[in-house]
Coordinates of C-alpha atoms in Angstrom, one line a residue:
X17 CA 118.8 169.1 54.3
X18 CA 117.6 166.3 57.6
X19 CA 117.5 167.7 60.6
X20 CA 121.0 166.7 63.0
X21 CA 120.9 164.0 64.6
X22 CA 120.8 165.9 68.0
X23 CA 117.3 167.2 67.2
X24 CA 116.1 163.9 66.3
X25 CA 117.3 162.2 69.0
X26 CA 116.0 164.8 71.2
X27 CA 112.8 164.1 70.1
X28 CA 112.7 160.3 70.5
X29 CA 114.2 160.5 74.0
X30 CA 111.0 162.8 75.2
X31 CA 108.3 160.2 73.2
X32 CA 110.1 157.0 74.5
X33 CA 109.9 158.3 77.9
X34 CA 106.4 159.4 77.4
X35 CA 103.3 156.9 79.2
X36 CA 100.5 156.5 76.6
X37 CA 98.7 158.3 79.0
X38 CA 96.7 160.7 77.5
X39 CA 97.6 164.4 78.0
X40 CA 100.8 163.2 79.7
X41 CA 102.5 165.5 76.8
X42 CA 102.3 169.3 78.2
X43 CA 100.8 170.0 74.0
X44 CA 98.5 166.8 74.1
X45 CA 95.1 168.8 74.6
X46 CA 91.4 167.5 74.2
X47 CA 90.8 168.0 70.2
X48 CA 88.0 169.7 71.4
X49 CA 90.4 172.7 72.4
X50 CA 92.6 171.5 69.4
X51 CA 91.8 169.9 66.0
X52 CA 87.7 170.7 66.3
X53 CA 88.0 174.5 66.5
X54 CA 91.2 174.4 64.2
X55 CA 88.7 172.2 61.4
X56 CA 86.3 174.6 62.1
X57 CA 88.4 177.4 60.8
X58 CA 89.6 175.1 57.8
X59 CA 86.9 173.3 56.3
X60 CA 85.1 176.7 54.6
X61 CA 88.3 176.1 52.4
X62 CA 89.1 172.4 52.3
X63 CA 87.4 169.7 50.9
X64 CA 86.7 166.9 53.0
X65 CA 86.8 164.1 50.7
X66 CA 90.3 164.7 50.8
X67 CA 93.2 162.8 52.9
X68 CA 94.3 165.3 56.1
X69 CA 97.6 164.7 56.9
X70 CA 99.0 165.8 60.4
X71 CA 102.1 166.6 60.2
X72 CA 104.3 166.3 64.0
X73 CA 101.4 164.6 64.6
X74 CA 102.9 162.7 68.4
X75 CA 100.5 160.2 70.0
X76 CA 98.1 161.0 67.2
X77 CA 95.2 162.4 69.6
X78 CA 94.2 165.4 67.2
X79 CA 94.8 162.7 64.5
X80 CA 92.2 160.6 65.2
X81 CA 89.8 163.6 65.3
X82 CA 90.7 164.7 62.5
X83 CA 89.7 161.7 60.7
X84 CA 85.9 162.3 61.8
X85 CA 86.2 165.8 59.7
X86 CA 88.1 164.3 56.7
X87 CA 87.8 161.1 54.6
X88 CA 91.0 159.8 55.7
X89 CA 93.7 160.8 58.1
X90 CA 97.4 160.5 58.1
X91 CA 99.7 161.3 61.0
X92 CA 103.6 161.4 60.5
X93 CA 106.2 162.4 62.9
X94 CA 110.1 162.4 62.6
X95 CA 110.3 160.0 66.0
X96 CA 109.5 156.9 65.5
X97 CA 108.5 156.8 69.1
X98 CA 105.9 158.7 68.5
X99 CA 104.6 156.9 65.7
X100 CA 104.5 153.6 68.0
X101 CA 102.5 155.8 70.7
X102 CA 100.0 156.9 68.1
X103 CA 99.6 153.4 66.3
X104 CA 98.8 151.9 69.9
X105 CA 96.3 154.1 70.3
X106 CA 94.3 153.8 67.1
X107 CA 92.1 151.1 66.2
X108 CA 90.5 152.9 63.4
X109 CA 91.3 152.3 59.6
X110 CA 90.8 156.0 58.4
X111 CA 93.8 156.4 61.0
X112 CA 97.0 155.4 59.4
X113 CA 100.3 156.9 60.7
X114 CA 104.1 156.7 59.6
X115 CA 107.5 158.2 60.3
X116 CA 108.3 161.1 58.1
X117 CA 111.2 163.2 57.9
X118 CA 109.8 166.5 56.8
X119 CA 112.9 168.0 55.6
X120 CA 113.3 164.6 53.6
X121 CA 112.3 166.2 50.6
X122 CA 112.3 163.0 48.6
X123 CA 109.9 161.2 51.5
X124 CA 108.0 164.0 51.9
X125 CA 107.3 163.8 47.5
X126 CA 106.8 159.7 47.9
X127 CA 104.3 160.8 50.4
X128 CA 102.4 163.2 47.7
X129 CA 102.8 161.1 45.2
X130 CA 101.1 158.4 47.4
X131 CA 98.0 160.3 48.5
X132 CA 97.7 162.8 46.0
X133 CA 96.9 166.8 46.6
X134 CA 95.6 166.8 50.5
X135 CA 95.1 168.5 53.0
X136 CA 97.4 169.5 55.6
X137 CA 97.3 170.4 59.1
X138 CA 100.2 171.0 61.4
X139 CA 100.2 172.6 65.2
X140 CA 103.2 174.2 66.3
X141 CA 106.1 172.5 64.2
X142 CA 108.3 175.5 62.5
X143 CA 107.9 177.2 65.8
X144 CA 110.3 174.6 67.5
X145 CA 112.6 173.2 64.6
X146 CA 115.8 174.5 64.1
X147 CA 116.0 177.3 62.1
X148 CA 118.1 176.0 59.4
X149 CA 115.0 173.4 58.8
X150 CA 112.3 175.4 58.5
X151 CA 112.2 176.5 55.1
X152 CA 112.0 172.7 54.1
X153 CA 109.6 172.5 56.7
X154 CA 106.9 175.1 55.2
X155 CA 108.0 173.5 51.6
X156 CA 106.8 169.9 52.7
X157 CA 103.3 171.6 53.7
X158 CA 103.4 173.4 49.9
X159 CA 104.6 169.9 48.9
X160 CA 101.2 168.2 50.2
X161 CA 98.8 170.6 49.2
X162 CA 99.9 170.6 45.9
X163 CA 97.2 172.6 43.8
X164 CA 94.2 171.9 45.2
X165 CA 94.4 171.0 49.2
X166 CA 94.4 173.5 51.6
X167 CA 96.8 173.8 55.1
X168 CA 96.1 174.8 58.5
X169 CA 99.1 176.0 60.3
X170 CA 99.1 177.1 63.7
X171 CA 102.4 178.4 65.5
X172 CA 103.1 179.9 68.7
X173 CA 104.2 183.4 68.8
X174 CA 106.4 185.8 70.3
X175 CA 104.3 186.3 73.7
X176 CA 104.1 182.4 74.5
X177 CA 108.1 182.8 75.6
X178 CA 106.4 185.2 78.5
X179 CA 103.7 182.7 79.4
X180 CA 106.7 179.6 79.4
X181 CA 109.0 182.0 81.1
X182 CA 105.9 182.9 83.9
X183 CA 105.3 179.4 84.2
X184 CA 109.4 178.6 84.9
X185 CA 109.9 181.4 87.1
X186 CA 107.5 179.6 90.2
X187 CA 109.4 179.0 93.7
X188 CA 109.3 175.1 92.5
X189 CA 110.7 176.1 89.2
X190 CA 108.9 174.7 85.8
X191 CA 105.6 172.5 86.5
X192 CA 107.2 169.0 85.7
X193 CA 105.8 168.7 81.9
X194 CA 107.3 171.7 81.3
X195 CA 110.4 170.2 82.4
X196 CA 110.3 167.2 80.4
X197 CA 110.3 169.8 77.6
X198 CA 113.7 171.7 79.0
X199 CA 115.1 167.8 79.8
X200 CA 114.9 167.0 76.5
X201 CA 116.5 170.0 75.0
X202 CA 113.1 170.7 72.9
X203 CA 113.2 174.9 72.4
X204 CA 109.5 176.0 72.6
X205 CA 108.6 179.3 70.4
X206 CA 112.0 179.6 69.3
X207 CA 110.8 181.8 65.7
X208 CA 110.1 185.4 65.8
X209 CA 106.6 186.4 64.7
X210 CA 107.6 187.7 61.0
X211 CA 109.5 184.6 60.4
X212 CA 106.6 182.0 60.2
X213 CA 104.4 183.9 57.4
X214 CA 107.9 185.1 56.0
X215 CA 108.5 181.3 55.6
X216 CA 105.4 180.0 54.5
X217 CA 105.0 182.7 51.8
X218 CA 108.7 181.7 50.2
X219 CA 107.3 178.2 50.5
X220 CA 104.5 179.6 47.4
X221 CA 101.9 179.1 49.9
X222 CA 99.4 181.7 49.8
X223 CA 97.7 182.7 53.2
X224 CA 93.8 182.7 52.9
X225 CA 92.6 183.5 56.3
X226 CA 94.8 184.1 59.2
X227 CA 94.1 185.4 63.3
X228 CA 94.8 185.1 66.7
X229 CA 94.1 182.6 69.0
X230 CA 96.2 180.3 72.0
X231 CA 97.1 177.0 71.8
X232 CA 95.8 175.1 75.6
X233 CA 98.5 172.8 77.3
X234 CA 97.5 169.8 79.5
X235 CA 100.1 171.5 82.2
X236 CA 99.1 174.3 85.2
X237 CA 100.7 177.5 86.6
X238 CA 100.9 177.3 90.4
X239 CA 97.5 179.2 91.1
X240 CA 96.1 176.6 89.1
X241 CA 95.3 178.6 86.2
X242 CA 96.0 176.7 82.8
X243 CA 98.6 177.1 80.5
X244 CA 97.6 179.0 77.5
X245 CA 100.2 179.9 74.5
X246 CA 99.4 182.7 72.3
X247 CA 99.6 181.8 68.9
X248 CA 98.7 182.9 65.0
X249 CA 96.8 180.5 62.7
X250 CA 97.0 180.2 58.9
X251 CA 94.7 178.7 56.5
X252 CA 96.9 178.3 53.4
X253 CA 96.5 177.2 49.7
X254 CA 99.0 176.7 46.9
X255 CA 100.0 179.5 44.3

């Protein structure tokens, strides 16, 4: 299946409306709270000769990153509008990015077939895609890997709806990036916690390390205090 058209849309609404301005996206943290703790927890596993490919990767911030802990980066997003951010952004040819369709299952094989068995590493995707999508999306990471890359998947879990409902609730109501996110119709930590390792497991992706951690916004709660989603990481390997 593609995602509808209303979810896509959705998407390219929020990135065309988005300034290239760094952290202007409430998820577009410093890699240093991102990617380099994330590679950190991935590279015991991966190889780093290997392509990384980001998938959702947006303006391509932990993209770019990611190419200083791999031998070649790729970022692909479904909006094309994101793809434009990233490619503005990037001036480095270890840093290529396209628009992918993850639920494209025919793209997402060209892709493969293009770059070979890579790595893969993908923040908080299945949490926010709609739920008849996210079996293709846990396949395309499966897809990538192929037999001998390894994936890093991080999504938000269960308590971040408590933290994003917190952070609505203030006498000003959401903190305006958070309201670009409702604007838009985007559905933040919309998967239950048994779904995402239910999904990635029927995907024949077997999990090799896992834990806890929180994924840091670029956005504040009124007191000032940042906003931190809880979250459950996966490093993950082909069967």
């Amino acid at each position: 299946m593609n995602v509808s058209d209303k979810y896509r849309n959705a998407w390219e609404s929020y990135w065309s409306e988005t300034s290239d301005a760094l952290g202007e996206a409430i998820w577009d943290a410093d890699p240093s709270l991102s990617a380099q703790p994330h590679s950190d927890l991935l590279l015991p596993y991966a190889d780093p000769a290997r392509t990384i490919v980001d998938l959702g990767c947006g303006n391509g911030t932990q993209t770019r990153f990611l190419a200083t802990r791999f031998a070649r980066a790729v970022g692909v997003d479904l909006s094309h509008a994101a793809v434009e951010h990233a490619r503005r952004g990037t001036d480095d040819d270890t840093v290529e990015f396209q628009q992918l369709d993850l639920t494209d299952a025919d793209a997402v094989r060209a892709l493969h077939d293009r770059l070979g068995d890579s790595n893969v590493y993908m923040r908080a995707v299945i949490h926010q895609s709609e739920p008849a999508a996210r079996p293709a999306v846990a396949a395309a990471v499966a897809r990538i890997i192929g037999a001998e890359g390894r994936a890093f998947v991080v999504e938000l879990t269960s308590g971040s709806r408590d933290v994003l409902r917190r952070a609505a609730s203030g006498p000003a109501g959401p903190p305006p990036k958070l309201q670009r996110i409702f604007h838009h119709g985007l559905k933040p930590a919309d998967a239950d916690d048994e779904e995402i390792p239910r999904l990635l497991a029927e995907a024949g992706l077997k999990i090799l390390a896992d834990g806890e951690t929180a994924l840091p916004q670029t956005e504040y709660l009124t007191d000032g205090t940042r906003i931190d989603l809880p979250a459950r990481w996966f490093v993950l390997a082909g069967r």
